[in-house]
PDB file of C-alpha atoms in Angstrom:
ATOM      1  CA  MET A   5      -4.485 -14.351 -11.920  1.00  0.00           C
ATOM      2  CA  ASN A   6      -2.862 -15.684  -8.804  1.00  0.00           C
ATOM      3  CA  GLU A   7      -0.223 -12.989  -8.551  1.00  0.00           C
ATOM      4  CA  PRO A   8       0.563 -11.846  -5.012  1.00  0.00           C
ATOM      5  CA  THR A   9      -1.078  -8.443  -4.605  1.00  0.00           C
ATOM      6  CA  VAL A  10      -1.119  -5.614  -2.087  1.00  0.00           C
ATOM      7  CA  TYR A  11      -3.062  -2.397  -2.442  1.00  0.00           C
ATOM      8  CA  ALA A  12      -1.346   0.919  -1.958  1.00  0.00           C
ATOM      9  CA  SER A  13      -2.202   4.550  -1.384  1.00  0.00           C
ATOM     10  CA  VAL A  14      -0.159   7.095  -3.302  1.00  0.00           C
ATOM     11  CA  VAL A  15       0.259  10.531  -1.746  1.00  0.00           C
ATOM     12  CA  MET A  16       0.907  13.332  -4.245  1.00  0.00           C
ATOM     13  CA  ARG A  17       2.081  16.744  -2.992  1.00  0.00           C
ATOM     14  CA  ARG A  18       1.758  20.093  -4.755  1.00  0.00           C
ATOM     15  CA  ASP A  19       4.730  22.383  -4.177  1.00  0.00           C
ATOM     16  CA  ALA A  20       5.284  25.962  -5.230  1.00  0.00           C
ATOM     17  CA  VAL A  21       8.242  26.410  -7.602  1.00  0.00           C
ATOM     18  CA  GLY A  22      10.183  29.383  -8.875  1.00  0.00           C
ATOM     19  CA  GLY A  23       9.144  31.998  -6.356  1.00  0.00           C
ATOM     20  CA  ARG A  24       6.421  34.579  -6.947  1.00  0.00           C
ATOM     21  CA  TRP A  25       5.659  33.752 -10.601  1.00  0.00           C
ATOM     22  CA  GLY A  26       6.778  30.138 -10.736  1.00  0.00           C
ATOM     23  CA  GLY A  27       3.562  28.199 -10.288  1.00  0.00           C
ATOM     24  CA  GLU A  28       3.148  24.736  -8.856  1.00  0.00           C
ATOM     25  CA  GLN A  29       4.567  21.286  -9.368  1.00  0.00           C
ATOM     26  CA  TRP A  30       3.118  17.918  -8.370  1.00  0.00           C
ATOM     27  CA  ARG A  31       5.444  15.248  -6.902  1.00  0.00           C
ATOM     28  CA  VAL A  32       4.970  11.786  -5.446  1.00  0.00           C
ATOM     29  CA  ALA A  33       5.396  12.238  -1.691  1.00  0.00           C
ATOM     30  CA  SER A  34       4.968   8.646  -0.464  1.00  0.00           C
ATOM     31  CA  VAL A  35       3.348   5.269  -1.037  1.00  0.00           C
ATOM     32  CA  TRP A  36       1.797   3.248   1.789  1.00  0.00           C
ATOM     33  CA  PRO A  37      -0.212   0.054   2.088  1.00  0.00           C
ATOM     34  CA  THR A  38      -3.903   0.954   1.795  1.00  0.00           C
ATOM     35  CA  GLY A  39      -5.373   1.418   5.242  1.00  0.00           C
ATOM     36  CA  ALA A  40      -2.218   2.894   6.762  1.00  0.00           C
ATOM     37  CA  ASN A  41      -2.923   5.903   8.955  1.00  0.00           C
ATOM     38  CA  ILE A  42      -1.451   8.778   6.952  1.00  0.00           C
ATOM     39  CA  GLU A  43      -1.753  12.413   7.946  1.00  0.00           C
ATOM     40  CA  LEU A  44      -1.987  14.556   4.840  1.00  0.00           C
ATOM     41  CA  GLU A  45      -0.557  18.023   4.502  1.00  0.00           C
ATOM     42  CA  THR A  46      -2.924  20.688   3.158  1.00  0.00           C
ATOM     43  CA  ASN A  47      -1.135  20.622  -0.217  1.00  0.00           C
ATOM     44  CA  ALA A  48      -1.383  16.808  -0.613  1.00  0.00           C
ATOM     45  CA  VAL A  49      -3.875  14.401  -2.174  1.00  0.00           C
ATOM     46  CA  ARG A  50      -4.200  10.681  -1.435  1.00  0.00           C
ATOM     47  CA  TYR A  51      -5.060   8.163  -4.168  1.00  0.00           C
ATOM     48  CA  ASP A  52      -6.171   4.813  -2.709  1.00  0.00           C
ATOM     49  CA  GLY A  53      -6.529   1.331  -4.143  1.00  0.00           C
ATOM     50  CA  HIS A  54      -3.582   0.945  -6.516  1.00  0.00           C
ATOM     51  CA  ALA A  55      -2.725  -2.727  -6.926  1.00  0.00           C
ATOM     52  CA  ILE A  56       0.913  -3.719  -6.673  1.00  0.00           C
ATOM     53  CA  ARG A  57       1.184  -7.192  -8.196  1.00  0.00           C
ATOM     54  CA  LEU A  58       4.255  -9.389  -8.283  1.00  0.00           C
ATOM     55  CA  PHE A  59       4.759 -11.326 -11.524  1.00  0.00           C
ATOM     56  CA  ARG A  60       7.216 -14.196 -11.916  1.00  0.00           C
ATOM     57  CA  ASP A  61       8.560 -12.811 -15.192  1.00  0.00           C
ATOM     58  CA  GLU A  62       9.486  -9.549 -13.414  1.00  0.00           C
ATOM     59  CA  ALA A  63      11.439 -11.295 -10.605  1.00  0.00           C
ATOM     60  CA  GLU A  64      14.751  -9.960 -11.921  1.00  0.00           C
ATOM     61  CA  GLY A  65      13.403  -6.387 -11.776  1.00  0.00           C
ATOM     62  CA  TYR A  66      12.319  -6.884  -8.158  1.00  0.00           C
ATOM     63  CA  TYR A  67      15.712  -8.390  -7.334  1.00  0.00           C
ATOM     64  CA  LEU A  68      17.552  -5.429  -8.879  1.00  0.00           C
ATOM     65  CA  ASN A  69      15.391  -3.009  -6.896  1.00  0.00           C
ATOM     66  CA  LEU A  70      15.761  -4.827  -3.564  1.00  0.00           C
ATOM     67  CA  SER A  71      19.522  -5.304  -3.955  1.00  0.00           C
ATOM     68  CA  SER A  72      20.143  -1.655  -4.910  1.00  0.00           C
ATOM     69  CA  GLY A  73      20.688  -0.512  -1.332  1.00  0.00           C
ATOM     70  CA  ARG A  74      17.708   1.864  -1.623  1.00  0.00           C
ATOM     71  CA  PRO A  75      14.595  -0.221  -2.394  1.00  0.00           C
ATOM     72  CA  ALA A  76      11.911   1.944  -3.952  1.00  0.00           C
ATOM     73  CA  ILE A  77       8.344   1.981  -5.148  1.00  0.00           C
ATOM     74  CA  PHE A  78       7.950   3.351  -8.659  1.00  0.00           C
ATOM     75  CA  VAL A  79       4.876   5.437  -9.521  1.00  0.00           C
ATOM     76  CA  HIS A  80       3.816   6.034 -13.136  1.00  0.00           C
ATOM     77  CA  TRP A  81       1.647   9.152 -13.331  1.00  0.00           C
ATOM     78  CA  ARG A  82       0.697  12.119 -15.487  1.00  0.00           C
ATOM     79  CA  LEU A  83      -1.376  15.273 -15.282  1.00  0.00           C
ATOM     80  CA  ASP A  84      -4.976  15.079 -16.505  1.00  0.00           C
ATOM     81  CA  GLU A  85      -6.705  17.773 -18.601  1.00  0.00           C
ATOM     82  CA  ASN A  86      -7.392  19.804 -15.413  1.00  0.00           C
ATOM     83  CA  ALA A  87      -3.711  19.779 -14.378  1.00  0.00           C
ATOM     84  CA  ARG A  88      -4.436  17.308 -11.564  1.00  0.00           C
ATOM     85  CA  PRO A  89      -2.203  14.258 -11.071  1.00  0.00           C
ATOM     86  CA  GLU A  90      -3.510  10.899 -12.264  1.00  0.00           C
ATOM     87  CA  VAL A  91      -1.736   7.802 -10.927  1.00  0.00           C
ATOM     88  CA  LEU A  92      -1.588   5.209 -13.705  1.00  0.00           C
ATOM     89  CA  ASP A  93       0.395   2.364 -12.145  1.00  0.00           C
ATOM     90  CA  VAL A  94       2.623   1.395  -9.242  1.00  0.00           C
ATOM     91  CA  THR A  95       5.388  -1.228  -9.357  1.00  0.00           C
ATOM     92  CA  LEU A  96       8.335  -2.605  -7.436  1.00  0.00           C
ATOM     93  CA  SER A  97      10.122  -3.700 -10.630  1.00  0.00           C
ATOM     94  CA  TYR A  98      13.181  -1.732 -11.617  1.00  0.00           C
ATOM     95  CA  ASN A  99      12.871  -3.110 -15.165  1.00  0.00           C
ATOM     96  CA  GLU A 100       9.220  -2.107 -15.566  1.00  0.00           C
ATOM     97  CA  ALA A 101       9.953   1.421 -14.335  1.00  0.00           C
ATOM     98  CA  ALA A 102      12.851   1.628 -16.807  1.00  0.00           C
ATOM     99  CA  ARG A 103      10.523   0.636 -19.676  1.00  0.00           C
ATOM    100  CA  TRP A 104       8.081   3.409 -18.693  1.00  0.00           C
ATOM    101  CA  LEU A 105      10.915   5.948 -18.558  1.00  0.00           C
ATOM    102  CA  ASP A 106      12.279   4.760 -21.913  1.00  0.00           C
ATOM    103  CA  SER A 107       8.867   5.430 -23.464  1.00  0.00           C
ATOM    104  CA  GLY A 108       8.916   9.020 -22.175  1.00  0.00           C
ATOM    105  CA  GLU A 109       6.476   8.585 -19.286  1.00  0.00           C
ATOM    106  CA  GLN A 110       6.584  10.387 -15.926  1.00  0.00           C
ATOM    107  CA  VAL A 111       7.927   8.004 -13.257  1.00  0.00           C
ATOM    108  CA  GLU A 112       9.010   8.862  -9.739  1.00  0.00           C
ATOM    109  CA  HIS A 113      10.275   6.683  -6.928  1.00  0.00           C
ATOM    110  CA  VAL A 114       9.882   6.860  -3.183  1.00  0.00           C
ATOM    111  CA  PRO A 115      11.380   4.693  -0.420  1.00  0.00           C
ATOM    112  CA  MET A 116       9.724   1.314   0.046  1.00  0.00           C
ATOM    113  CA  PRO A 117       8.075   0.742   3.455  1.00  0.00           C
ATOM    114  CA  ASP A 118       9.603  -2.126   5.445  1.00  0.00           C
ATOM    115  CA  GLU A 119       6.509  -4.349   5.273  1.00  0.00           C
ATOM    116  CA  MET A 120       6.512  -4.175   1.463  1.00  0.00           C
ATOM    117  CA  HIS A 121      10.238  -4.896   1.407  1.00  0.00           C
ATOM    118  CA  VAL A 122       9.728  -8.110   3.405  1.00  0.00           C
ATOM    119  CA  TRP A 123       6.825  -9.152   1.157  1.00  0.00           C
ATOM    120  CA  ALA A 124       8.804  -8.568  -2.053  1.00  0.00           C
ATOM    121  CA  ALA A 125      11.968 -10.200  -0.669  1.00  0.00           C
ATOM    122  CA  GLU A 126      10.044 -13.406   0.078  1.00  0.00           C
ATOM    123  CA  PHE A 127       8.737 -13.431  -3.500  1.00  0.00           C
ATOM    124  CA  VAL A 128      12.207 -12.846  -4.959  1.00  0.00           C
ATOM    125  CA  ALA A 129      13.737 -15.593  -2.805  1.00  0.00           C
ATOM    126  CA  GLN A 130      11.138 -18.015  -4.117  1.00  0.00           C
ATOM    127  CA  HIS A 131      11.018 -17.011  -7.808  1.00  0.00           C
ATOM    128  CA  TYR A 132      14.244 -15.282  -8.907  1.00  0.00           C
ATOM    129  CA  LYS A 133      16.716 -17.555 -10.625  1.00  0.00           C
ATOM    130  CA  PRO A 134      19.756 -15.725 -12.010  1.00  0.00           C
ATOM    131  CA  GLU A 135      20.782 -16.545 -15.561  1.00  0.00           C
ATOM    132  CA  PRO A 136      23.667 -19.032 -15.475  1.00  0.00           C
ATOM    133  CA  ARG A 137      26.949 -17.500 -16.517  1.00  0.00           C
ATOM    134  CA  LYS A 138      28.288 -18.703 -19.819  1.00  0.00           C
ATOM    135  CA  ARG A 139      31.723 -20.208 -19.636  1.00  0.00           C
ATOM    136  CA  ARG A 140      34.196 -18.238 -21.678  1.00  0.00           C
ATOM    137  CA  ARG A 141      36.861 -20.007 -23.595  1.00  0.00           C
ATOM    138  CA  PRO A 142      40.298 -19.040 -22.245  1.00  0.00           C
ATOM    139  CA  GLN A 143      42.051 -16.474 -24.433  1.00  0.00           C
ATOM    140  CA  SER A 144      45.129 -18.703 -24.705  1.00  0.00           C
ATOM    141  CA  PHE A 145      43.116 -21.297 -26.670  1.00  0.00           C
ATOM    142  CA  MET A 146      41.976 -18.777 -29.286  1.00  0.00           C
ATOM    143  CA  THR A 147      43.733 -17.629 -32.369  1.00  0.00           C
ATOM    144  CA  PRO A 148      44.879 -14.012 -32.292  1.00  0.00           C
ATOM    145  CA  SER A 149      42.023 -12.992 -34.619  1.00  0.00           C
ATOM    146  CA  GLU A 150      39.428 -14.530 -32.222  1.00  0.00           C
ATOM    147  CA  ARG A 151      40.730 -12.743 -29.141  1.00  0.00           C
ATOM    148  CA  GLU A 152      38.974  -9.675 -27.855  1.00  0.00           C
ATOM    149  CA  ALA A 153      40.986  -6.495 -27.985  1.00  0.00           C
TER     150      ALA A 153
END
């Protein structure tokens, strides 16, 4: 296990919803490198020590995230039996977050801090190799039945 790793703190915030009878809703407020000086609001909870690991086979997912124009950190979480948030995993991979969402899990994203962006961009530059494009046979060399409509 030689994957590059940073540890992060996830800040979850409890907000009132729906007015007088609406109740509360937990949301991911931010994610910071562990040790960052974060002032918490009274309705927030900080969860420290979540490993963010970069895997070579997820390089495309990191690339897609970083090139999106709004790089994000994805947090996979759910409520425990006491209706308190439980952070399950944190990733920078767009593809991994999509797999969690496809399986019906709760995933939220927050903006990626600059220092994490630099760290991930260095990894992507070193490990991401786009799939080579396949050369398409010109339409003029195909029979009419082979041509795409």
